[in-house]
XYZ file of C-alpha atoms in Angstrom:
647
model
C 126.265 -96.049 97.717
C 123.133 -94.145 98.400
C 122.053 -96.779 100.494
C 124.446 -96.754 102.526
C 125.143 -94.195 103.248
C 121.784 -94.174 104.988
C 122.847 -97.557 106.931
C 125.221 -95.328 108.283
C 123.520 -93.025 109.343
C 121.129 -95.147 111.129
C 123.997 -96.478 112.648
C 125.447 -93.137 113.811
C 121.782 -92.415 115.425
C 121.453 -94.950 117.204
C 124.937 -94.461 118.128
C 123.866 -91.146 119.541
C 121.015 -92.237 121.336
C 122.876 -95.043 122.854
C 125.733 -92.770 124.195
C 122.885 -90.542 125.156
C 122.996 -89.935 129.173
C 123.385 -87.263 131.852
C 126.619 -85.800 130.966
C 128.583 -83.705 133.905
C 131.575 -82.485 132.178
C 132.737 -80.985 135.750
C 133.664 -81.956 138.970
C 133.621 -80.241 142.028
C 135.087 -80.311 145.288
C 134.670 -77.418 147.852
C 136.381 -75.796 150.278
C 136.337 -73.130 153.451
C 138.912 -71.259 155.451
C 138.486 -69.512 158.650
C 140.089 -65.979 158.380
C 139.154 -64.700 161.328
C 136.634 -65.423 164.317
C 133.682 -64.298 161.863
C 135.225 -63.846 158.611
C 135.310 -67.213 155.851
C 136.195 -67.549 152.727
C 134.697 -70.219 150.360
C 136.328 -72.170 147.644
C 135.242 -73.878 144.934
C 137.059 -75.904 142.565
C 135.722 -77.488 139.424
C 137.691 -80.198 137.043
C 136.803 -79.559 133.610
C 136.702 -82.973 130.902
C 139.135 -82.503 127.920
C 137.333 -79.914 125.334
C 134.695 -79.084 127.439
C 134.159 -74.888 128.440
C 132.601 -73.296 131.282
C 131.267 -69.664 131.196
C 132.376 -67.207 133.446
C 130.555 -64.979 135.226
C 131.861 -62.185 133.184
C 130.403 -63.253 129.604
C 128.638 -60.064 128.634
C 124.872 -59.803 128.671
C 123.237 -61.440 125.215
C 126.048 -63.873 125.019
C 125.689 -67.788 126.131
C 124.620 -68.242 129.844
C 127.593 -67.275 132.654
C 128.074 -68.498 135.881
C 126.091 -67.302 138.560
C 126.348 -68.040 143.093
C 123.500 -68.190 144.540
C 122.943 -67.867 148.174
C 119.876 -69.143 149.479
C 119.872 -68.707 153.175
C 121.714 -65.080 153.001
C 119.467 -62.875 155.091
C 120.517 -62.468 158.836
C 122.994 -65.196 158.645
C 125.772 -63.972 156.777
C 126.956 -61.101 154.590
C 128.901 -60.967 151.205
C 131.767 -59.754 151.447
C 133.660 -58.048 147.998
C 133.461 -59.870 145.018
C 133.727 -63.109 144.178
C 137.260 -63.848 142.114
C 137.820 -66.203 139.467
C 140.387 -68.349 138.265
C 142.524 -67.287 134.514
C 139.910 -67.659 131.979
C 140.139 -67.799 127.957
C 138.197 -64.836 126.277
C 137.111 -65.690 122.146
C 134.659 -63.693 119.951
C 131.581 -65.462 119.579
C 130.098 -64.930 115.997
C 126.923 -66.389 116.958
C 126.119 -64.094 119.801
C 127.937 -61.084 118.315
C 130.304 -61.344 121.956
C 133.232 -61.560 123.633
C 132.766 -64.875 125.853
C 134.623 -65.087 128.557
C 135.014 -69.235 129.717
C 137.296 -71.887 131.958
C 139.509 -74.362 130.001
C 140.435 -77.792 132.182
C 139.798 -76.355 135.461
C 137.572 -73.433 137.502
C 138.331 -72.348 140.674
C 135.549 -69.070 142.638
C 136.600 -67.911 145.772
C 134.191 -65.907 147.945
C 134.883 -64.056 151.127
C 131.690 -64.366 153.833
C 131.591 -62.872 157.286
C 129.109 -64.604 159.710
C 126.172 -62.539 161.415
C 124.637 -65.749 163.546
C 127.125 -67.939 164.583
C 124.982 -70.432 165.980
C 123.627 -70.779 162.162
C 126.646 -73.327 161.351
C 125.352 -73.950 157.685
C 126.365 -71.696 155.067
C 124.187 -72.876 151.361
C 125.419 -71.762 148.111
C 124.475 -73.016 144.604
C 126.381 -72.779 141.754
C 124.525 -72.523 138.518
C 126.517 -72.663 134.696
C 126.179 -73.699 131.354
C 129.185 -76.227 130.115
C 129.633 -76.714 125.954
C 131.223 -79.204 123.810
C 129.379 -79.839 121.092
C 126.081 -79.671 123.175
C 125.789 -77.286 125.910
C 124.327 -78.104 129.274
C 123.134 -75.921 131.989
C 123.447 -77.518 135.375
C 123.424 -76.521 138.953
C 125.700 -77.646 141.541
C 124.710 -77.652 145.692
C 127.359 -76.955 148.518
C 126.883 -76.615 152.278
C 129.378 -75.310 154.357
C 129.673 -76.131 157.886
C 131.488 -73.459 159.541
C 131.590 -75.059 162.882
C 133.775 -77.835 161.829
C 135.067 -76.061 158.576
C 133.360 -78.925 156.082
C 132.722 -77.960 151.862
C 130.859 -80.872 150.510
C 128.224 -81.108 147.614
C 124.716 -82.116 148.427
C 121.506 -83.020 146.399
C 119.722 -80.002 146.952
C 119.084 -78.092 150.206
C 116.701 -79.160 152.655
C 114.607 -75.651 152.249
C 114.219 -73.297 149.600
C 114.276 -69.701 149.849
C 114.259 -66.895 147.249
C 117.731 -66.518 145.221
C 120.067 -63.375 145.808
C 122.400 -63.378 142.775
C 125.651 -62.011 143.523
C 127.559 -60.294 140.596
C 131.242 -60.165 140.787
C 134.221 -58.551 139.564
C 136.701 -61.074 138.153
C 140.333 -60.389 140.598
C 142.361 -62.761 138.419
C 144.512 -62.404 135.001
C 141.890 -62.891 132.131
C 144.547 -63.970 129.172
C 143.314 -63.821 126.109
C 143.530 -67.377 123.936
C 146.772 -67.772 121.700
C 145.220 -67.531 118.690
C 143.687 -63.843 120.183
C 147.334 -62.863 120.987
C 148.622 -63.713 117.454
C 145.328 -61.520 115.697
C 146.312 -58.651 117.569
C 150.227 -58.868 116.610
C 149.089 -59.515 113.120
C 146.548 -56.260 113.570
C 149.169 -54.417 114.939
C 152.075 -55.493 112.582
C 149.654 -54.189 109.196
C 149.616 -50.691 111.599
C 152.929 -50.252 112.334
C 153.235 -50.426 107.891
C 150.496 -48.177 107.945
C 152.346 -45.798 110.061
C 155.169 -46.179 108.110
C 153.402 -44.373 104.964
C 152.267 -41.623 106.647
C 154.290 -38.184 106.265
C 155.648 -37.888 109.576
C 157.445 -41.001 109.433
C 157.902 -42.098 105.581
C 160.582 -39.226 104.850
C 162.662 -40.256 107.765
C 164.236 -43.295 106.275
C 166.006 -42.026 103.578
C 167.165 -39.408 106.401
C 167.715 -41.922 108.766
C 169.326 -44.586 107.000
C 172.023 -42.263 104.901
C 172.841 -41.163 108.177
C 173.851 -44.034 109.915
C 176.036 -45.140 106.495
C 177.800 -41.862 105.707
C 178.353 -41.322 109.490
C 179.728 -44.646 110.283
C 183.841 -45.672 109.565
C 182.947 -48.761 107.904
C 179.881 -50.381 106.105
C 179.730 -53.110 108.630
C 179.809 -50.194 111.473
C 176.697 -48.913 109.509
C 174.561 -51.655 109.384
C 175.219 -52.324 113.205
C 174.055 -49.380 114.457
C 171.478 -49.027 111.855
C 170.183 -52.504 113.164
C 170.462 -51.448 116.832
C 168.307 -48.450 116.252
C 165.566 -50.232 114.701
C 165.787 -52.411 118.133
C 165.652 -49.393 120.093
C 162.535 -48.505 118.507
C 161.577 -51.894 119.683
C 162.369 -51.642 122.808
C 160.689 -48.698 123.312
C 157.295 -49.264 122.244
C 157.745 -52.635 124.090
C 157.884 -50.806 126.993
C 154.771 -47.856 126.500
C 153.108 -51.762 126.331
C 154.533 -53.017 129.529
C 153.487 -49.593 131.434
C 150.395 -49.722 130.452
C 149.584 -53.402 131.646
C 151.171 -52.398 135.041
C 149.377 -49.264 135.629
C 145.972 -51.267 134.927
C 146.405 -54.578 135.799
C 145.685 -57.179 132.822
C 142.582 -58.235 134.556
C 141.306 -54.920 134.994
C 141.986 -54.165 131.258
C 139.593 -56.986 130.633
C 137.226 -55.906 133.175
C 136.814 -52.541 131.376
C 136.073 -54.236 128.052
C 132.484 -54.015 129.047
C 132.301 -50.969 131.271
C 129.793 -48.221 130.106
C 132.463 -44.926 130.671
C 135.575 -47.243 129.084
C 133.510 -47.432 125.920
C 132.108 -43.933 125.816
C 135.755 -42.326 127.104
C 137.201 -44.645 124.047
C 134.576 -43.392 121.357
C 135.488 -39.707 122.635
C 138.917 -40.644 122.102
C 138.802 -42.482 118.750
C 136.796 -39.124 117.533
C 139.903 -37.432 118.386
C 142.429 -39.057 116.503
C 139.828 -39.280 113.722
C 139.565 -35.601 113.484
C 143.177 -35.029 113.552
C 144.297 -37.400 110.835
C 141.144 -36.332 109.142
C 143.088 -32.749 109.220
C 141.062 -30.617 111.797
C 144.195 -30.286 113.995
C 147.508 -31.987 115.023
C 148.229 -34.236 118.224
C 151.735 -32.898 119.084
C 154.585 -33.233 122.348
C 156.019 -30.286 122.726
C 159.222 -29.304 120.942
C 160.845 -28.932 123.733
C 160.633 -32.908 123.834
C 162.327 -33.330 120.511
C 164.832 -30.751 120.703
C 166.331 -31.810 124.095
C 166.329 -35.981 122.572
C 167.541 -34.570 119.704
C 170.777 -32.872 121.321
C 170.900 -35.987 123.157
C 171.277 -37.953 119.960
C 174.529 -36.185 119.326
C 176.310 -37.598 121.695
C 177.340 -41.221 119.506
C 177.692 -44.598 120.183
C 174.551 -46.492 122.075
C 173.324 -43.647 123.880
C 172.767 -41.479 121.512
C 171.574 -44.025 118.951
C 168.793 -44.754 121.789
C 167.935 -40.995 121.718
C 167.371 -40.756 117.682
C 164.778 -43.715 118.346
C 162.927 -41.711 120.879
C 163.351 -38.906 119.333
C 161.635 -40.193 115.893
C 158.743 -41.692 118.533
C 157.910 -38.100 119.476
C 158.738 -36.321 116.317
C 156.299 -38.668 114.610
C 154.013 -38.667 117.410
C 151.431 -36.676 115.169
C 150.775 -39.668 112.687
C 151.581 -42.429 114.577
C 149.944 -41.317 118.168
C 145.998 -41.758 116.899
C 147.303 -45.237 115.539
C 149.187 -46.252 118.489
C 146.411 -45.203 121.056
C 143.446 -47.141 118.957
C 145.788 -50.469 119.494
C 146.609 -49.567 123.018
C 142.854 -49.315 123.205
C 142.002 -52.927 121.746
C 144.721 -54.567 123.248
C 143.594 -53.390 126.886
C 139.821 -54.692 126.125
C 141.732 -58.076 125.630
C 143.870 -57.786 128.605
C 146.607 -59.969 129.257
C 149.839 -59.532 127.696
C 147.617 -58.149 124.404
C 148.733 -54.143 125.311
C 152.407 -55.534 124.930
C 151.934 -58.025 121.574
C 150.219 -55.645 120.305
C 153.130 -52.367 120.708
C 155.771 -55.606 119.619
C 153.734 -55.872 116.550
C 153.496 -52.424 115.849
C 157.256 -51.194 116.678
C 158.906 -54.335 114.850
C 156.735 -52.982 111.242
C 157.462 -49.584 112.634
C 161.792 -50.732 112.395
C 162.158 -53.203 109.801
C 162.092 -50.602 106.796
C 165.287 -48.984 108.724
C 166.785 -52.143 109.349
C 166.690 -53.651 105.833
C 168.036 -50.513 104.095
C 170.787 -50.220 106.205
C 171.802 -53.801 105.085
C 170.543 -53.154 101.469
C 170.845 -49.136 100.982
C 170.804 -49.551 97.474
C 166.802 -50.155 98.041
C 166.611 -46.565 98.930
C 166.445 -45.647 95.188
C 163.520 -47.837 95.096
C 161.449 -45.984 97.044
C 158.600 -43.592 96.035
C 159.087 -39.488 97.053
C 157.129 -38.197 99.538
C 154.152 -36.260 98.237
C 150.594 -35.791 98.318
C 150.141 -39.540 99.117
C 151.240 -39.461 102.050
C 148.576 -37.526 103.115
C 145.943 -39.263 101.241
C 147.181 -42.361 103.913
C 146.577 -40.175 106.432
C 143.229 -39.581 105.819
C 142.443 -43.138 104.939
C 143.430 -43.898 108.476
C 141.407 -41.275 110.061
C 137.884 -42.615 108.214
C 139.148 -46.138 109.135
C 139.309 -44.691 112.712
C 136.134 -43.052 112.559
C 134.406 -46.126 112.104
C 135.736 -48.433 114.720
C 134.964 -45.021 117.185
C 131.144 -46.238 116.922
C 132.173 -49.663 117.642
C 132.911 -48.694 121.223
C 129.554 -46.890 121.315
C 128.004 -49.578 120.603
C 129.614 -51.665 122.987
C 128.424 -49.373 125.420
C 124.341 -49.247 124.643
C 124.515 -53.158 124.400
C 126.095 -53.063 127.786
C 122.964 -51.023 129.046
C 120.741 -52.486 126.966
C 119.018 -49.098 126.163
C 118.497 -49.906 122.322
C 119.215 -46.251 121.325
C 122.116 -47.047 118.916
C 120.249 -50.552 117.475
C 121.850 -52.293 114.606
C 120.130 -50.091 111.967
C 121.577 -47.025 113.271
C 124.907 -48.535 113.422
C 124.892 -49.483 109.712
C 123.628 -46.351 108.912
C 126.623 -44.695 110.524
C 129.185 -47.105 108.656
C 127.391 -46.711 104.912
C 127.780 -42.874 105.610
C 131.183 -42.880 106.332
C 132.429 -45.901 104.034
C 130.903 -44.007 101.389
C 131.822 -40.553 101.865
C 135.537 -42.304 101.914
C 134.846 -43.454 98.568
C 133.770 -40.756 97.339
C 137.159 -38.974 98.693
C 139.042 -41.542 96.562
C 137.453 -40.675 93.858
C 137.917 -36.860 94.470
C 134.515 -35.944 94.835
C 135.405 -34.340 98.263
C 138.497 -32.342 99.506
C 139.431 -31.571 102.150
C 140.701 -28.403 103.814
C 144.275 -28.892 104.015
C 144.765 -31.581 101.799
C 143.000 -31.713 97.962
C 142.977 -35.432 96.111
C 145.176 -34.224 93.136
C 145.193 -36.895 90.305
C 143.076 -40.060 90.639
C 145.866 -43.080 90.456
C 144.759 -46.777 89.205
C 145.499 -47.524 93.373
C 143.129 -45.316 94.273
C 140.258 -46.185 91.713
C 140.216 -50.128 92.573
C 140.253 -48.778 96.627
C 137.467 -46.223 96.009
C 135.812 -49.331 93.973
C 136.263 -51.859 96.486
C 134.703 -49.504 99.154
C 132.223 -48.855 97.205
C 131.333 -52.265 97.088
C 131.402 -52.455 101.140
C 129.357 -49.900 101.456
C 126.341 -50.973 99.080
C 126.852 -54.481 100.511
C 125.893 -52.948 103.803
C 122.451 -51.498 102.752
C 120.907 -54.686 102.698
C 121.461 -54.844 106.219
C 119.144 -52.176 107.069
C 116.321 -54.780 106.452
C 117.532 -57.443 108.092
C 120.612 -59.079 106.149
C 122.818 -60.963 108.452
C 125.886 -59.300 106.859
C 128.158 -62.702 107.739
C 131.726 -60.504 106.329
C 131.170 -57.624 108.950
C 129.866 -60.339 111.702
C 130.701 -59.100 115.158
C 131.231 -55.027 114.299
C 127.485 -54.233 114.246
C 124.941 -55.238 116.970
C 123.456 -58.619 116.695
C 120.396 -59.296 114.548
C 118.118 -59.571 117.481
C 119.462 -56.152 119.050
C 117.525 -54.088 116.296
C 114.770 -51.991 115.268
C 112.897 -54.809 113.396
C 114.613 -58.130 114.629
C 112.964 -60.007 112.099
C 113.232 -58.000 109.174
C 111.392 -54.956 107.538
C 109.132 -55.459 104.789
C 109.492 -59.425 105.203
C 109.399 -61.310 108.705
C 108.478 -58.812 110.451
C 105.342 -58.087 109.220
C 104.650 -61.476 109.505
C 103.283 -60.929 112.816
C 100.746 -59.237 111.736
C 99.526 -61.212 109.210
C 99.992 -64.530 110.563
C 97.429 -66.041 113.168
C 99.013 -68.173 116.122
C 97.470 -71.465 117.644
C 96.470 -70.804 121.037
C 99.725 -71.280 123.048
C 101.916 -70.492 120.179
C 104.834 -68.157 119.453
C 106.948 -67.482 116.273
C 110.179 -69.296 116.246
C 113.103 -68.525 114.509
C 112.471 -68.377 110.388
C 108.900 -67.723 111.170
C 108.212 -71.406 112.593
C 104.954 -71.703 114.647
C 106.450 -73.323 117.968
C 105.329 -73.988 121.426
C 107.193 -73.836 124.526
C 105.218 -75.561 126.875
C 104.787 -79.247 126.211
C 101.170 -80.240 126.863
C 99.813 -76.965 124.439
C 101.932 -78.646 121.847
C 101.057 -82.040 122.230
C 96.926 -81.012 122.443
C 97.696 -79.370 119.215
C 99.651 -82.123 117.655
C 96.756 -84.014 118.086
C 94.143 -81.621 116.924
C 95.735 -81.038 113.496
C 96.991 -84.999 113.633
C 100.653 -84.258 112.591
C 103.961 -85.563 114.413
C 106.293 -83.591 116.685
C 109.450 -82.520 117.086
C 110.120 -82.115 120.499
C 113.480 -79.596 120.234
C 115.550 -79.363 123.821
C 116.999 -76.104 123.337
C 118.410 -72.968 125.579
C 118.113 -68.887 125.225
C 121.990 -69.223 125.891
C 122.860 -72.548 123.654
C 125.853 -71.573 121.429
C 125.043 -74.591 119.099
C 121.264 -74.486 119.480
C 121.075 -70.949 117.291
C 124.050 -72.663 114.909
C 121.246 -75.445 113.964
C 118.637 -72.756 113.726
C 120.979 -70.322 111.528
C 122.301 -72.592 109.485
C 120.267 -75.875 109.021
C 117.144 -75.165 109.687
C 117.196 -72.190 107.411
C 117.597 -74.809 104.409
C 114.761 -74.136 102.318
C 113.831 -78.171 102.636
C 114.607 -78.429 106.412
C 112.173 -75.158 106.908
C 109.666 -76.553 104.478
C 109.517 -79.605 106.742
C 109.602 -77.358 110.304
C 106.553 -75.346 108.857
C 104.494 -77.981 106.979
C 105.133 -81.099 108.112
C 105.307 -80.924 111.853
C 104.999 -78.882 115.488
C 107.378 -77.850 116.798
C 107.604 -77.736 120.578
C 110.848 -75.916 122.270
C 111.947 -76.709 125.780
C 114.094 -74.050 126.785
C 115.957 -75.542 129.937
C 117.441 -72.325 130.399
C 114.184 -70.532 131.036
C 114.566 -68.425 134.231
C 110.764 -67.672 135.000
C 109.694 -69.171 138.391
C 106.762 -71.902 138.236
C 104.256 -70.706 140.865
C 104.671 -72.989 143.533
C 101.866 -75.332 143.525
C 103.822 -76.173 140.598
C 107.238 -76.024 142.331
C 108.504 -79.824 143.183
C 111.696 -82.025 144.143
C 112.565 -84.088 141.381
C 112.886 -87.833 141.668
C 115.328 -88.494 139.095
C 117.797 -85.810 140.907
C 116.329 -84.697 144.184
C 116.842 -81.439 143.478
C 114.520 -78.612 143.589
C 112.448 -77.673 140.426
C 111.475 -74.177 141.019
C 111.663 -72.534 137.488
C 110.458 -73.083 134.268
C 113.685 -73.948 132.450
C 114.382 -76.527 135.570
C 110.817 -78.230 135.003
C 111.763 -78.903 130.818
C 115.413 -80.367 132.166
C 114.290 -82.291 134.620
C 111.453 -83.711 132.094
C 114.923 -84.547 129.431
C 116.840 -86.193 131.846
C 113.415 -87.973 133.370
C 112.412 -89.257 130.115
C 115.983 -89.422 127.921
C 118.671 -89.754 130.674
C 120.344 -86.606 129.403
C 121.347 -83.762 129.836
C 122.751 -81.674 126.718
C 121.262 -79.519 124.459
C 120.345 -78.846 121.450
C 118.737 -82.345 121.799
C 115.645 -83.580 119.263
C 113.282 -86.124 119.170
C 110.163 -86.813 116.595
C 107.301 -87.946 118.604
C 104.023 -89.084 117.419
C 100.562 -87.002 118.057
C 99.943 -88.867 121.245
C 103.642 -88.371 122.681
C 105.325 -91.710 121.457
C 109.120 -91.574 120.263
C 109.177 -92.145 116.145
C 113.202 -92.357 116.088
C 116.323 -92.401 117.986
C 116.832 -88.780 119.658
C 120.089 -86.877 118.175
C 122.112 -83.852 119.614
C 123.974 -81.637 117.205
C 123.856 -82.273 113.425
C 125.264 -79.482 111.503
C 125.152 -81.189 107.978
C 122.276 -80.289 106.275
C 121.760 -83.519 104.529
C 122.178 -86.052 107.603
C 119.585 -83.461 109.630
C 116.936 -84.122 106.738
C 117.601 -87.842 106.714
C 117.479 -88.102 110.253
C 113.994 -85.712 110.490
C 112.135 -87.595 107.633
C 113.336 -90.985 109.157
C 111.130 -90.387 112.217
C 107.788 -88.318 109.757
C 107.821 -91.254 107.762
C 106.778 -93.328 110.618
């Protein structure tokens, strides 16, 4: 069996390398209208294959490469007008990158608005530049001249002279939606809050209240349940709508937009602090009374009306517990944009109504139910620690945005150990607070004080480096810390260790060079084979092979032993100096940078395109095996690395 399975997998190499070519995933057609006499705007639209993504511009900093225009022949020809606007795009967490990418499913159309300076400069050059990911990623670049005088988009080669870029950042002026399995998280989320609410003591005591009212009140039992029913739909309905106001105030896209703004995030940490302090019991977010007792007059009126009045009136009287909950959705939901801010208040308002719903029908439940009591404050203050936390989440958000590394990932777990464990050590009444003592310790209690206990010592190890794979995405990214590599471990592996001329530590400590010839020369001076690794700063499933296969004890045994490791990063932005600067001959376009030399070399030599991409090569340069792109199986990686050593 053993056997072959190996013919198989010879097979499926040589499969790979057969199918290996230069992929482009997207096509593109261009366009330009004349606005006015001097005014243009520019138009390009891009077909996307079938399970292939393309990053926006608007993926945040850190995260896999976004789209970028480039304008090479700018200066005292034209002028850029506003920002450029994008097409709907799909935003999806990225655990890999510790981001919110933002990408293009099936199609991509950027619109840019010009105005002419020289009119007798007809041509108007503009190069798009991406990365597109499957199960490889590939960045590419894309040429378009625009011939205002007879109003002609076309694609070229490359342009007949090069000038220096001007990269022009934009502001996306479309809906951003967020996927559907986004939109169904944050009605989950927001569903498990609206419970949450429910056991809080502004709210918990009022269905008893509510629901013996709407039985003894009503002339029959069916009459009960009706208008029991419709009030739990009112409550609905107007939560629906605090969601639907809030999208049309902001916009959906501009809700998304702010997701990575610098004074969103810190206004939002302010704001979480708030409601953290007042469920925590420093103070109370109230309307005024005036509110309630005018609704609550209203409420007497009967029928529909006034049924619609109790529901608004138990949204402000309960505004105290259920505001700081409310506004913390409100909050994620806009960072998602879309329709999120009005899931999100559906979720919440239909956990919020079912308890009064399903009493009415079944009132005999009522006896069921647990008094009100101490524990209904102890919820409250669970809430306000749980709120406390996610408050340095936005903070976060907001040095990564600004790249300032004041609040690195050690700080950040710091924060959370602190307050996870102080909140266990509230459960177990250790601490009390002002207005609110623990009383007795219940079983519920112990196992929840015990279980964040747990968290928060599993956290600790993260202060030296552990990847921390539950919490993955809350905290800054590994390489966003004090000691990226580790303390005590990788990092002092620097130190210790002395690099081959040319050389740089790789990921897991791997000696690696990133320019070809060093590597080879070196290959050749210690006589062991290569592996010649095509790879990218921003390639999603070029870190997934590093994190996860070549981490295997016997895959980095081989990396660090057994070969050299040389890594092309096609992505690499630094500009050759140009005696080195040339027009390929495979593409005719112009190599100017170092990630464009180490593509053009993989598409000279492999006819492709995609990355991660690996080949084992001899000490002189020669191919040992059939290249292969991504291989996330452990086992079928080692076969197909010590297929190509043993040669």
């Amino acid at each position: 069996m053993r056997q072959l399975k190996y013919i198989f997998l010879v097979a499926f190499f040589v499969s790979v390398s057969a199918n290996a070519q230069i992929i482009t995933p997207v096509k593109w057609q261009a366009e330009i209208e004349k606005k006015s006499d001097s005014d243009f705007q520019l138009t390009f639209n891009g077909a996307i294959e079938k399970d292939w993504h393309l990053y926006s511009q608007f993926t945040p900093k850190g995260g896999p490469a976004p789209l970028q225009l480039l304008f090479p022949n700018t200066k005292g020809n034209f002028d850029i007008i506003g920002k450029a606007t994008e097409s709907p795009t799909t935003t999806k967490f990225n655990a890999v990158f510790g981001v919110d990418e933002t990408f293009f499913l099936n199609k991509v159309r950027i619109q840019q608005s010009i105005k002419v300076i020289k009119p007798e400069n007809n041509l108007i050059q503009v190069e798009l530049s991406f990365q597109v990911c499957k199960e490889v990623c590939i960045p590419q670049r894309v040429y378009f001249e625009f011939d205002i005088a007879n109003l002609e988009g076309k694609t070229v080669k490359s342009f007949t002279t090069v000038k220096k870029e001007t990269v022009i950042t934009a502001v996306a002026k479309k809906p951003v939606p967020v996927t559907e399995r986004g939109l169904w998280s944050i009605f989950f989320i927001s569903f498990f809050s609206g419970f949450a609410a429910l056991l809080t003591p502004c709210v918990f005591p009022m269905i008893p209240m509510t629901v013996s009212f709407f039985t003894k009140q009503s002339k029959t039992k069916t009459k009960g349940i009706k208008n029991a029913i419709f009030y739990g739909l009112s409550i609905i309905l107007i939560y629906l709508f605090l969601g639907s106001v809030i999208t049309l105030l902001f916009g959906s896209d501009a809700l998304n937009a702010l997701s990575t703004n610098v004074w969103f995030n810190l206004i939002f940490f302010a704001l979480l602090l708030v409601f953290a302090s007042s469920f925590l019991g420093a103070f109370e977010i109230l309307l005024p009374n005036s509110w309630a007792n005018k609704l609550d007059k209203q409420s007497d009126r009967g029928g529909i009306i006034g049924i619609l009045f109790m529901a608004l009136a138990l949204a402000i009287v309960s505004f105290s517990c259920t505001g700081p909950i409310v506004g913390t959705l409100l909050v994620e939901a806009a960072s998602k944009g879309g329709l999120a801010p009005i899931v999100g208040m559906l979720g919440f308002s239909t956990a919020l109504a079912l308890p009064f719903m399903l009493f009415a029908l079944f009132p005999g439940w009522l006896n069921s139910l647990p008094k009100s009591g101490s524990w209904l404050h102890t919820v409250k203050v669970c809430l306000g620690f749980l709120e406390l936390a996610l408050a340095f989440k936005f903070l976060s958000n907001a040095d990564l945005v600004l790249q300032l590394h004041l609040f690195e990932r050690e700080m950040f777990l710091a924060i959370w150990i602190a307050i996870f464990g102080t909140f266990a050590l509230y459960l177990f009444g250790k601490i009390n607070l002002s207005h609110h003592t623990a009383g007795e310790i219940t079983v519920g209690r112990l196992f929840l004080g015990m279980l964040l206990l747990s968290f928060t010592i599993y956290m600790i190890p993260g202060l030296w480096g552990a990847p921390l794979k539950l919490i993955s995405g809350f905290p800054p990214p590994l390489s966003y810390a004090e000691a990226p590599k580790g303390v005590g471990g990788s990092a002092d592996a620097k130190t210790v260790m002395v690099l081959p001329s040319g050389a740089v530590l790789g990921p897991h400590n791997i000696t690696a060079f990133t320019d070809y010839d060093k590597g080879l020369a070196y290959a050749k001076s210690v006589n062991k084979p290569i592996l010649l690794d095509f790879t990218g700063y921003a390639c999603v499933n070029c870190r997934k092979i590093e994190d996860n296969v070549w981490s295997d004890p016997a895959i980095l045994s081989i990396l660090k032993n057994d070969v050299v490791l040389i890594s092309l990063y096609v992505d690499d932005k630094r500009i050759l100096p140009e005696s080195e600067q040339y027009v390929s001959e495979e593409t005719g376009k112009n190599i100017e940078t170092v990630g464009n030399k180490w593509s053009d070399f993989q598409i000279t030599r492999y006819k492709a395109n995609a990355q991660p991409f690996y080949v084992v090569l001899d000490s002189d340069g020669n191919d040992l095996n059939q290249p292969a792109g991504y291989i996330p199986d452990i086992q079928e990686y080692k076969f197909w690395l010590q297929t190509g050593i043993s040669k």
